[in-house]
């Protein structure tokens, strides 16, 4: 049985795509090209039909005038449905009235697959659809050029951050996501059944990235999913996110880590500006490359600033969403930039592995990076001294015996080190000004969502 025929479609056969829609420019006038993509928009004006074909590069206009094409082509074009998958072979001609100045007149149109009527629109701006509905049909939602663009920009950010680290001697590592203990405290830990035992999904590669410095790698990074059992649905929390972590040995202090991050981000922003120019334009984002150094401000000063603006907050409190929103306004005014390091957090607000401060009593050699008011990174210098590390674990109420796999290697010569964890979705969200972190996650996982 010919199942292609049964489905009313054709196989690609020997046909190969020659160009992306974005490559159809004036230089190609008079040439024959083969395009493949989806039927984005159809306009039937009777004796002339227009097909906007969408592919990875964007869209291109295919014009089908009855007078200029074969009867077969005109007939097929009349049978096309939105989101059908097609191959079009045709000639590039000048078209002063079209946006790009060119269009394609088809010699042949091949239907490679059909589409049923769509549950949500994939053409921009027709009707606004609730985020929840969009996420239910995420695969179709992602076809929208503006939605697709978010992840192309995210790709650039990650790609160039990685490129920066690689050229600075960092080694990419892959650590287990099924783990025996919490790294960041037990509050948002997912427990799983691991054969006869209980295990957990990793909240962070924290212990393992540190241990790899003890193993002699010098500088490491990992870009991988981590899991947080956040009980509440908020606009900036998801239950699985992509953590961009790096860790570096032989640091003199936390300042070395912050410098590495600010250089990495300004490199990644500059390169993304070039590589994702089309997508940034499509989203109307005017990306500014941040100047280094980013401003630094101590947590105690931030608390004073907030209190002077009428917020009642103590140095022993975490910043709540309202505080972050306020800082989103205060920082650009005060510093003229929206990427600001907050440093020297109190011991009680930081995990057990964080190096206490020698200069600021009761504080730590740690930092957060805030972007437009929101925390996008946490980092710090780590404790490399075994006795102090054990003491801090005890002070946090942990039994060191449960953490032997992590603590024991510190008895055999651990280099001074520090590092950070950057939330890829948060970075993307803030850079693009998205309202909800789910917009920056391909297939978000939250309290209510486990599919698609
Ligand atoms: P922390 O727990 O602060 O630090 O997480 C680091 C960064 O991860 C992002 N993030 C999240 N993004 C989306 N949804 C969530 N539920 C969520 N939780 C955190 C934020 C945050 O700044 N081990 C340390 C890092 C380190 O010191 O190296 C850690 O995990 O952008």
Tab-separated table of C-alpha atoms and ligand atoms in Angstrom:
chain	number	residue	atom	x	y	z
A	1	UNK	CA	0.000	0.000	0.000
A	2	UNK	CA	1.318	3.431	-0.842
A	3	UNK	CA	0.676	5.230	2.428
A	4	UNK	CA	1.769	8.550	0.964
A	5	UNK	CA	-0.937	8.292	-1.652
A	6	UNK	CA	-3.437	7.133	0.958
A	7	UNK	CA	-2.655	10.272	2.975
A	8	UNK	CA	-2.962	12.454	-0.111
A	9	UNK	CA	0.648	13.660	0.159
A	10	UNK	CA	3.984	13.218	-1.623
A	11	UNK	CA	7.352	12.027	-0.320
A	12	UNK	CA	10.224	14.518	-0.631
A	13	UNK	CA	11.975	12.118	-3.019
A	14	UNK	CA	14.888	13.781	-4.766
A	15	UNK	CA	13.720	17.283	-4.019
A	16	UNK	CA	16.069	19.216	-1.681
A	17	UNK	CA	15.642	22.607	-0.122
A	18	UNK	CA	17.982	25.142	-1.724
A	19	UNK	CA	17.204	28.223	0.357
A	20	UNK	CA	15.564	29.477	3.524
A	21	UNK	CA	12.898	32.125	3.176
A	22	UNK	CA	15.270	34.714	4.653
A	23	UNK	CA	17.735	34.037	1.849
A	24	UNK	CA	15.292	34.997	-0.904
A	25	UNK	CA	16.674	38.389	-1.848
A	26	UNK	CA	17.120	40.508	-4.946
A	27	UNK	CA	20.367	38.766	-5.854
A	28	UNK	CA	18.382	35.648	-6.708
A	29	UNK	CA	15.992	37.249	-9.214
A	30	UNK	CA	15.636	34.950	-12.216
A	31	UNK	CA	16.886	31.864	-10.339
A	32	UNK	CA	14.975	28.705	-9.528
A	33	UNK	CA	14.787	27.876	-5.805
A	34	UNK	CA	13.264	25.103	-3.712
A	35	UNK	CA	11.639	26.140	-0.427
A	36	UNK	CA	10.129	23.896	2.233
A	37	UNK	CA	7.955	24.937	5.113
A	38	UNK	CA	4.463	25.499	6.432
A	39	UNK	CA	1.506	27.286	4.889
A	40	UNK	CA	1.484	30.322	7.177
A	41	UNK	CA	-1.141	32.497	5.516
A	42	UNK	CA	-3.312	31.944	2.425
A	43	UNK	CA	-4.999	34.708	0.504
A	44	UNK	CA	-7.308	33.831	-2.331
A	45	UNK	CA	-8.113	36.676	-4.693
A	46	UNK	CA	-9.754	34.469	-7.310
A	47	UNK	CA	-7.427	34.589	-10.287
A	48	UNK	CA	-4.412	35.180	-8.073
A	49	UNK	CA	-3.540	33.448	-4.841
A	50	UNK	CA	-0.900	34.320	-2.263
A	51	UNK	CA	0.788	31.846	-0.032
A	52	UNK	CA	3.016	33.037	2.803
A	53	UNK	CA	5.390	30.176	3.449
A	54	UNK	CA	7.041	29.948	6.856
A	55	UNK	CA	10.253	28.113	7.625
A	56	UNK	CA	13.129	28.340	10.106
A	57	UNK	CA	14.299	31.544	8.482
A	58	UNK	CA	11.042	33.482	8.609
A	59	UNK	CA	8.444	33.920	5.856
A	60	UNK	CA	8.410	34.486	2.116
A	61	UNK	CA	5.613	35.325	-0.278
A	62	UNK	CA	4.703	32.801	-2.992
A	63	UNK	CA	2.461	34.400	-5.602
A	64	UNK	CA	0.300	32.188	-7.793
A	65	UNK	CA	-1.289	34.092	-10.696
A	66	UNK	CA	-3.563	31.846	-12.775
A	67	UNK	CA	-2.093	33.303	-15.945
A	68	UNK	CA	1.518	32.513	-15.107
A	69	UNK	CA	1.421	29.053	-13.531
A	70	UNK	CA	0.380	25.623	-14.773
A	71	UNK	CA	-3.161	24.451	-14.255
A	72	UNK	CA	-1.893	21.787	-11.857
A	73	UNK	CA	-0.079	24.326	-9.654
A	74	UNK	CA	-3.098	26.612	-9.563
A	75	UNK	CA	-5.296	23.681	-8.684
A	76	UNK	CA	-3.029	22.474	-5.826
A	77	UNK	CA	-2.738	25.978	-4.404
A	78	UNK	CA	-6.514	26.085	-4.155
A	79	UNK	CA	-6.482	22.957	-1.996
A	80	UNK	CA	-3.897	24.127	0.541
A	81	UNK	CA	-4.875	24.486	4.178
A	82	UNK	CA	-3.160	26.498	6.940
A	83	UNK	CA	-0.132	24.694	8.411
A	84	UNK	CA	0.065	22.134	5.617
A	85	UNK	CA	3.695	21.193	4.954
A	86	UNK	CA	4.786	22.043	1.429
A	87	UNK	CA	7.738	22.142	-0.945
A	88	UNK	CA	7.659	24.880	-3.537
A	89	UNK	CA	9.928	24.996	-6.557
A	90	UNK	CA	9.781	28.306	-8.337
A	91	UNK	CA	11.408	31.359	-9.774
A	92	UNK	CA	12.404	34.408	-7.775
A	93	UNK	CA	10.938	37.555	-9.330
A	94	UNK	CA	10.959	41.210	-8.410
A	95	UNK	CA	7.916	42.402	-6.492
A	96	UNK	CA	8.219	46.072	-5.544
A	97	UNK	CA	4.948	45.890	-3.600
A	98	UNK	CA	6.160	43.145	-1.236
A	99	UNK	CA	8.150	43.818	1.959
A	100	UNK	CA	11.329	42.148	0.754
A	101	UNK	CA	11.002	43.379	-2.836
A	102	UNK	CA	10.900	39.837	-4.164
A	103	UNK	CA	8.502	36.914	-4.345
A	104	UNK	CA	8.472	33.414	-5.791
A	105	UNK	CA	6.299	32.220	-8.706
A	106	UNK	CA	5.965	28.434	-8.398
A	107	UNK	CA	6.698	25.884	-11.108
A	108	UNK	CA	5.492	23.146	-8.811
A	109	UNK	CA	3.941	22.793	-5.346
A	110	UNK	CA	4.236	19.509	-3.450
A	111	UNK	CA	2.095	18.755	-0.431
A	112	UNK	CA	4.355	16.850	1.987
A	113	UNK	CA	1.835	16.674	4.812
A	114	UNK	CA	-1.614	17.916	5.722
A	115	UNK	CA	-2.884	19.678	8.842
A	116	UNK	CA	-6.184	19.440	10.613
A	117	UNK	CA	-7.862	22.688	11.660
A	118	UNK	CA	-5.746	24.239	14.435
A	119	UNK	CA	-6.828	24.496	18.075
A	120	UNK	CA	-4.888	27.763	18.459
A	121	UNK	CA	-3.769	30.361	15.976
A	122	UNK	CA	-0.129	30.367	14.982
A	123	UNK	CA	-0.369	33.613	13.062
A	124	UNK	CA	0.729	36.505	15.211
A	125	UNK	CA	-1.601	39.056	16.658
A	126	UNK	CA	-4.937	37.650	15.528
A	127	UNK	CA	-6.354	36.973	18.948
A	128	UNK	CA	-4.509	36.962	22.247
A	129	UNK	CA	-4.623	33.564	23.875
A	130	UNK	CA	-4.214	32.782	27.577
A	131	UNK	CA	-0.733	31.527	28.467
A	132	UNK	CA	-2.207	28.349	29.918
A	133	UNK	CA	-3.975	27.487	26.661
A	134	UNK	CA	-0.866	28.322	24.694
A	135	UNK	CA	1.154	25.976	26.891
A	136	UNK	CA	-1.402	23.206	26.393
A	137	UNK	CA	-0.661	23.485	22.684
A	138	UNK	CA	2.977	24.452	23.177
A	139	UNK	CA	4.262	22.751	20.013
A	140	UNK	CA	1.942	24.856	17.878
A	141	UNK	CA	2.531	27.918	20.049
A	142	UNK	CA	6.279	27.606	19.433
A	143	UNK	CA	5.656	27.883	15.698
A	144	UNK	CA	4.742	31.528	16.172
A	145	UNK	CA	7.777	33.487	14.995
A	146	UNK	CA	7.810	35.685	18.131
A	147	UNK	CA	7.625	32.665	20.445
A	148	UNK	CA	10.215	30.759	18.451
A	149	UNK	CA	12.485	33.810	18.597
A	150	UNK	CA	12.638	33.647	22.420
A	151	UNK	CA	14.410	30.303	22.264
A	152	UNK	CA	16.719	31.291	19.444
A	153	UNK	CA	17.854	34.206	21.608
A	154	UNK	CA	18.175	31.892	24.616
A	155	UNK	CA	20.317	29.623	22.476
A	156	UNK	CA	22.620	32.541	21.636
A	157	UNK	CA	22.941	33.557	25.289
A	158	UNK	CA	23.888	30.047	26.358
A	159	UNK	CA	26.084	29.436	23.343
A	160	UNK	CA	28.180	32.548	23.833
A	161	UNK	CA	28.389	32.186	27.607
A	162	UNK	CA	29.715	28.686	27.029
A	163	UNK	CA	32.084	30.003	24.369
A	164	UNK	CA	33.428	32.566	26.843
A	165	UNK	CA	34.018	29.975	29.550
A	166	UNK	CA	35.658	27.538	27.146
A	167	UNK	CA	38.087	30.184	26.016
A	168	UNK	CA	38.894	30.836	29.686
A	169	UNK	CA	39.893	27.266	30.456
A	170	UNK	CA	36.597	25.925	31.862
A	171	UNK	CA	35.784	22.249	31.318
A	172	UNK	CA	32.147	21.235	30.707
A	173	UNK	CA	30.997	18.534	33.117
A	174	UNK	CA	27.865	16.393	33.540
A	175	UNK	CA	26.962	15.496	37.109
A	176	UNK	CA	24.237	13.164	38.482
A	177	UNK	CA	20.699	14.448	38.837
A	178	UNK	CA	19.674	11.598	41.103
A	179	UNK	CA	21.273	12.391	44.432
A	180	UNK	CA	21.387	11.306	48.063
A	181	UNK	CA	21.174	14.673	49.835
A	182	UNK	CA	19.950	18.233	49.496
A	183	UNK	CA	22.511	20.876	48.541
A	184	UNK	CA	20.417	23.987	49.129
A	185	UNK	CA	18.371	22.866	52.153
A	186	UNK	CA	15.456	20.477	52.252
A	187	UNK	CA	12.501	22.804	51.776
A	188	UNK	CA	12.017	22.371	48.039
A	189	UNK	CA	13.412	18.917	47.464
A	190	UNK	CA	11.688	16.293	45.290
A	191	UNK	CA	11.907	12.846	46.832
A	192	UNK	CA	11.964	9.827	44.540
A	193	UNK	CA	11.898	6.079	45.034
A	194	UNK	CA	15.332	4.690	44.107
A	195	UNK	CA	14.866	0.928	44.193
A	196	UNK	CA	14.699	0.089	47.927
A	197	UNK	CA	15.844	3.529	49.034
A	198	UNK	CA	14.748	7.124	48.982
A	199	UNK	CA	16.692	9.494	46.769
A	200	UNK	CA	16.192	13.066	45.552
A	201	UNK	CA	16.224	15.015	42.322
A	202	UNK	CA	19.185	17.413	42.307
A	203	UNK	CA	18.392	21.010	43.303
A	204	UNK	CA	21.775	22.131	42.026
A	205	UNK	CA	25.055	20.559	40.886
A	206	UNK	CA	26.567	22.408	43.854
A	207	UNK	CA	28.436	19.621	45.669
A	208	UNK	CA	29.645	17.889	42.527
A	209	UNK	CA	30.876	20.986	40.741
A	210	UNK	CA	32.908	21.854	43.850
A	211	UNK	CA	34.215	18.305	44.153
A	212	UNK	CA	35.442	18.440	40.549
A	213	UNK	CA	37.802	21.238	41.592
A	214	UNK	CA	39.062	18.986	44.352
A	215	UNK	CA	39.447	16.381	41.605
A	216	UNK	CA	41.833	18.688	39.788
A	217	UNK	CA	39.825	20.262	36.962
A	218	UNK	CA	40.638	23.858	37.906
A	219	UNK	CA	37.572	25.402	36.285
A	220	UNK	CA	34.307	23.641	35.436
A	221	UNK	CA	30.851	24.493	34.174
A	222	UNK	CA	27.560	22.668	33.684
A	223	UNK	CA	24.351	23.648	31.918
A	224	UNK	CA	21.676	21.211	33.003
A	225	UNK	CA	18.218	20.792	34.499
A	226	UNK	CA	17.712	21.092	38.244
A	227	UNK	CA	14.575	20.449	40.242
A	228	UNK	CA	12.832	22.531	42.879
A	229	UNK	CA	9.624	21.466	44.580
A	230	UNK	CA	8.336	25.052	44.898
A	231	UNK	CA	4.846	24.647	46.287
A	232	UNK	CA	3.420	27.844	44.872
A	233	UNK	CA	2.874	28.888	41.308
A	234	UNK	CA	4.614	32.222	40.853
A	235	UNK	CA	5.587	34.113	37.748
A	236	UNK	CA	9.301	33.526	38.416
A	237	UNK	CA	9.463	29.964	39.721
A	238	UNK	CA	9.220	26.705	37.824
A	239	UNK	CA	9.838	23.246	39.175
A	240	UNK	CA	12.463	22.240	36.654
A	241	UNK	CA	14.798	24.866	35.295
A	242	UNK	CA	18.084	25.064	33.465
A	243	UNK	CA	20.903	25.956	35.781
A	244	UNK	CA	24.028	27.482	34.271
A	245	UNK	CA	26.705	26.767	36.850
A	246	UNK	CA	30.382	27.454	36.957
A	247	UNK	CA	33.009	26.906	39.600
A	248	UNK	CA	36.628	28.052	39.659
A	249	UNK	CA	39.615	27.192	41.821
A	250	UNK	CA	42.562	29.375	42.929
A	251	UNK	CA	40.436	32.469	43.534
A	252	UNK	CA	41.594	35.193	45.891
A	253	UNK	CA	38.005	35.862	46.881
A	254	UNK	CA	34.427	36.246	45.702
A	255	UNK	CA	35.405	39.267	43.614
A	256	UNK	CA	37.134	36.941	41.110
A	257	UNK	CA	33.847	35.073	40.578
A	258	UNK	CA	31.856	38.268	40.060
A	259	UNK	CA	34.399	39.531	37.561
A	260	UNK	CA	34.182	36.300	35.595
A	261	UNK	CA	30.398	36.565	35.492
A	262	UNK	CA	30.239	40.203	34.418
A	263	UNK	CA	32.748	39.561	31.650
A	264	UNK	CA	30.872	36.459	30.553
A	265	UNK	CA	27.540	38.250	30.416
A	266	UNK	CA	28.779	41.322	28.619
A	267	UNK	CA	30.488	39.040	26.055
A	268	UNK	CA	27.337	36.941	25.655
A	269	UNK	CA	25.102	40.029	25.330
A	270	UNK	CA	27.363	41.586	22.685
A	271	UNK	CA	27.542	38.388	20.629
A	272	UNK	CA	23.801	37.756	20.994
A	273	UNK	CA	23.125	41.236	19.721
A	274	UNK	CA	24.894	40.279	16.477
A	275	UNK	CA	23.797	36.666	16.108
A	276	UNK	CA	20.152	37.203	17.094
A	277	UNK	CA	19.617	40.598	15.514
A	278	UNK	CA	16.593	39.432	13.531
A	279	UNK	CA	14.891	37.833	16.549
A	280	UNK	CA	15.564	40.778	18.866
A	281	UNK	CA	14.066	43.092	16.272
A	282	UNK	CA	11.052	40.832	15.871
A	283	UNK	CA	10.461	41.050	19.636
A	284	UNK	CA	11.156	44.790	19.701
A	285	UNK	CA	13.950	44.352	22.245
A	286	UNK	CA	16.640	47.001	22.342
A	287	UNK	CA	19.438	44.993	23.942
A	288	UNK	CA	22.111	47.112	25.559
A	289	UNK	CA	25.507	45.549	26.186
A	290	UNK	CA	26.215	46.176	29.880
A	291	UNK	CA	29.397	47.982	30.818
A	292	UNK	CA	31.757	46.313	33.267
A	293	UNK	CA	32.253	46.406	36.175
A	294	UNK	CA	28.640	46.056	37.270
A	295	UNK	CA	27.889	48.053	40.436
A	296	UNK	CA	28.240	46.219	43.758
A	297	UNK	CA	26.230	46.976	46.874
A	298	UNK	CA	26.198	45.221	50.231
A	299	UNK	CA	23.040	43.489	51.427
A	300	UNK	CA	22.994	45.676	54.567
A	301	UNK	CA	22.916	48.802	52.360
A	302	UNK	CA	20.134	47.349	50.230
A	303	UNK	CA	18.082	46.770	53.372
A	304	UNK	CA	18.708	50.401	54.435
A	305	UNK	CA	17.703	51.636	50.978
A	306	UNK	CA	14.456	49.652	51.086
A	307	UNK	CA	13.624	50.849	54.593
A	308	UNK	CA	14.287	54.444	53.599
A	309	UNK	CA	11.746	53.949	50.793
A	310	UNK	CA	9.106	52.848	53.281
A	311	UNK	CA	9.507	49.082	53.144
A	312	UNK	CA	9.807	47.424	56.536
A	313	UNK	CA	12.434	44.751	56.150
A	314	UNK	CA	15.217	43.417	58.379
A	315	UNK	CA	18.660	42.182	57.376
A	316	UNK	CA	17.572	38.719	58.523
A	317	UNK	CA	14.819	38.600	55.874
A	318	UNK	CA	15.098	37.382	52.298
A	319	UNK	CA	14.083	39.938	49.682
A	320	UNK	CA	10.422	39.415	48.879
A	321	UNK	CA	8.929	40.080	45.421
A	322	UNK	CA	7.929	43.595	46.458
A	323	UNK	CA	11.470	44.416	47.555
A	324	UNK	CA	12.760	43.136	44.241
A	325	UNK	CA	10.248	45.257	42.372
A	326	UNK	CA	11.367	48.312	44.350
A	327	UNK	CA	15.017	47.573	43.587
A	328	UNK	CA	14.081	47.328	39.917
A	329	UNK	CA	13.276	51.034	40.166
A	330	UNK	CA	15.902	52.129	42.696
A	331	UNK	CA	18.955	50.521	41.043
A	332	UNK	CA	18.665	52.092	37.562
A	333	UNK	CA	18.217	55.492	39.213
A	334	UNK	CA	21.093	55.010	41.605
A	335	UNK	CA	23.524	53.214	39.311
A	336	UNK	CA	22.324	53.929	35.757
A	337	UNK	CA	22.223	50.210	34.975
A	338	UNK	CA	19.942	47.280	35.732
A	339	UNK	CA	22.583	44.590	36.351
A	340	UNK	CA	23.698	44.996	39.958
A	341	UNK	CA	25.570	42.679	42.349
A	342	UNK	CA	24.313	42.483	45.919
A	343	UNK	CA	27.073	41.168	48.207
A	344	UNK	CA	27.723	40.099	51.819
A	345	UNK	CA	24.503	38.265	52.676
A	346	UNK	CA	24.041	37.227	56.315
A	347	UNK	CA	25.136	33.717	57.281
A	348	UNK	CA	21.598	32.618	58.063
A	349	UNK	CA	20.415	33.424	54.540
A	350	UNK	CA	23.124	31.406	52.831
A	351	UNK	CA	23.780	27.652	52.535
A	352	UNK	CA	26.283	25.888	54.806
A	353	UNK	CA	29.010	25.721	52.145
A	354	UNK	CA	29.297	29.541	51.891
A	355	UNK	CA	32.507	31.185	53.132
A	356	UNK	CA	31.895	33.432	56.154
A	357	UNK	CA	33.210	36.969	55.813
A	358	UNK	CA	36.323	38.056	57.705
A	359	UNK	CA	35.573	41.742	57.129
A	360	UNK	CA	31.818	41.846	57.734
A	361	UNK	CA	30.837	40.124	60.970
A	362	UNK	CA	27.972	37.657	60.588
A	363	UNK	CA	28.017	38.029	56.798
A	364	UNK	CA	29.267	35.792	53.960
A	365	UNK	CA	31.531	36.141	50.936
A	366	UNK	CA	28.544	35.689	48.668
A	367	UNK	CA	26.512	37.587	46.097
A	368	UNK	CA	23.385	37.662	43.994
A	369	UNK	CA	23.218	39.280	40.593
A	370	UNK	CA	19.969	41.164	40.097
A	371	UNK	CA	18.701	42.104	36.646
A	372	UNK	CA	15.859	44.605	36.417
A	373	UNK	CA	15.222	43.921	40.081
A	374	UNK	CA	15.070	40.142	39.861
A	375	UNK	CA	17.680	37.717	41.188
A	376	UNK	CA	19.160	35.832	38.242
A	377	UNK	CA	22.329	34.460	39.868
A	378	UNK	CA	23.539	33.306	43.258
A	379	UNK	CA	27.220	32.740	43.902
A	380	UNK	CA	30.031	33.003	46.340
A	381	UNK	CA	33.283	31.842	47.712
A	382	UNK	CA	33.021	28.350	49.195
A	383	UNK	CA	34.528	26.967	52.361
A	384	UNK	CA	37.586	24.887	51.410
A	385	UNK	CA	38.760	24.358	55.020
A	386	UNK	CA	37.502	21.020	56.314
A	387	UNK	CA	37.020	21.902	59.981
A	388	UNK	CA	35.173	25.120	59.204
A	389	UNK	CA	32.975	23.311	56.670
A	390	UNK	CA	31.960	20.670	59.212
A	391	UNK	CA	31.336	23.367	61.800
A	392	UNK	CA	29.057	25.285	59.406
A	393	UNK	CA	27.123	22.116	58.488
A	394	UNK	CA	26.533	21.480	62.180
A	395	UNK	CA	25.540	25.107	62.743
A	396	UNK	CA	22.869	24.683	60.058
A	397	UNK	CA	21.569	21.623	61.876
A	398	UNK	CA	22.890	18.993	59.433
A	399	UNK	CA	24.470	15.733	60.478
A	400	UNK	CA	27.905	15.693	58.787
A	401	UNK	CA	27.750	11.897	58.562
A	402	UNK	CA	24.998	12.196	55.961
A	403	UNK	CA	27.328	14.295	53.809
A	404	UNK	CA	30.499	12.166	53.992
A	405	UNK	CA	30.715	11.848	50.186
A	406	UNK	CA	30.934	15.644	50.008
A	407	UNK	CA	32.853	16.494	53.174
A	408	UNK	CA	35.552	13.810	53.226
A	409	UNK	CA	37.369	14.906	50.052
A	410	UNK	CA	37.981	18.256	51.786
A	411	UNK	CA	40.337	16.425	54.169
A	412	UNK	CA	42.790	15.724	51.363
A	413	UNK	CA	43.788	19.132	50.015
A	414	UNK	CA	40.990	21.323	48.657
A	415	UNK	CA	41.951	24.431	46.661
A	416	UNK	CA	40.329	27.794	47.489
A	417	UNK	CA	37.388	28.178	45.135
A	418	UNK	CA	34.051	29.760	44.333
A	419	UNK	CA	31.369	29.830	41.697
A	420	UNK	CA	27.799	30.570	40.832
A	421	UNK	CA	24.470	29.327	39.506
A	422	UNK	CA	22.578	31.337	36.902
A	423	UNK	CA	18.957	30.579	35.986
A	424	UNK	CA	18.799	30.427	32.184
A	425	UNK	CA	15.038	31.047	32.060
A	426	UNK	CA	15.291	34.001	34.459
A	427	UNK	CA	18.067	35.553	32.388
A	428	UNK	CA	16.001	35.134	29.219
A	429	UNK	CA	12.866	36.429	30.894
A	430	UNK	CA	14.512	39.603	32.176
A	431	UNK	CA	16.478	40.272	29.032
A	432	UNK	CA	13.344	40.066	26.887
A	433	UNK	CA	11.016	41.678	29.423
A	434	UNK	CA	8.717	38.644	29.608
A	435	UNK	CA	5.977	38.714	32.223
A	436	UNK	CA	6.128	35.063	33.173
A	437	UNK	CA	9.089	32.671	33.416
A	438	UNK	CA	7.023	29.998	31.658
A	439	UNK	CA	7.382	32.024	28.461
A	440	UNK	CA	11.136	31.414	28.685
A	441	UNK	CA	10.873	27.645	29.263
A	442	UNK	CA	10.323	25.474	26.191
A	443	UNK	CA	8.111	23.007	28.051
A	444	UNK	CA	7.593	24.399	31.549
A	445	UNK	CA	7.008	22.220	34.579
A	446	UNK	CA	4.981	23.799	37.347
A	447	UNK	CA	2.707	22.731	40.168
A	448	UNK	CA	-0.091	21.923	37.722
A	449	UNK	CA	1.743	21.065	34.551
A	450	UNK	CA	3.489	17.827	33.659
A	451	UNK	CA	2.671	17.781	29.913
A	452	UNK	CA	3.370	18.389	27.080
B	1	LIG	P1	19.946	29.371	44.002
B	1	LIG	O1	19.121	28.403	44.747
B	1	LIG	O2	19.853	30.796	44.416
B	1	LIG	O3	21.505	29.000	44.148
B	1	LIG	O4	19.652	29.266	42.466
B	1	LIG	C1	20.465	29.912	41.516
B	1	LIG	C2	19.641	30.606	40.454
B	1	LIG	O5	18.718	29.718	39.875
B	1	LIG	C3	17.510	30.384	39.528
B	1	LIG	N1	16.382	29.738	40.190
B	1	LIG	C4	15.196	29.441	39.610
B	1	LIG	N2	14.744	29.662	38.361
B	1	LIG	C5	13.503	29.233	38.063
B	1	LIG	N3	12.685	28.599	38.925
B	1	LIG	C6	13.094	28.355	40.199
B	1	LIG	N4	12.293	27.687	41.038
B	1	LIG	C7	14.404	28.796	40.586
B	1	LIG	N5	15.134	28.719	41.720
B	1	LIG	C8	16.312	29.291	41.474
B	1	LIG	C9	17.687	31.829	39.923
B	1	LIG	C10	18.766	31.741	40.981
B	1	LIG	O6	19.495	32.939	41.088
B	1	LIG	N6	23.957	26.339	44.368
B	1	LIG	C11	23.532	27.724	44.291
B	1	LIG	C12	24.299	28.485	43.252
B	1	LIG	C13	25.754	28.689	43.585
B	1	LIG	O7	26.056	29.247	44.655
B	1	LIG	O8	26.591	28.285	42.750
B	1	LIG	C14	22.044	27.765	43.953
B	1	LIG	O9	21.471	26.836	43.443
B	1	LIG	O10	18.161	32.518	38.776
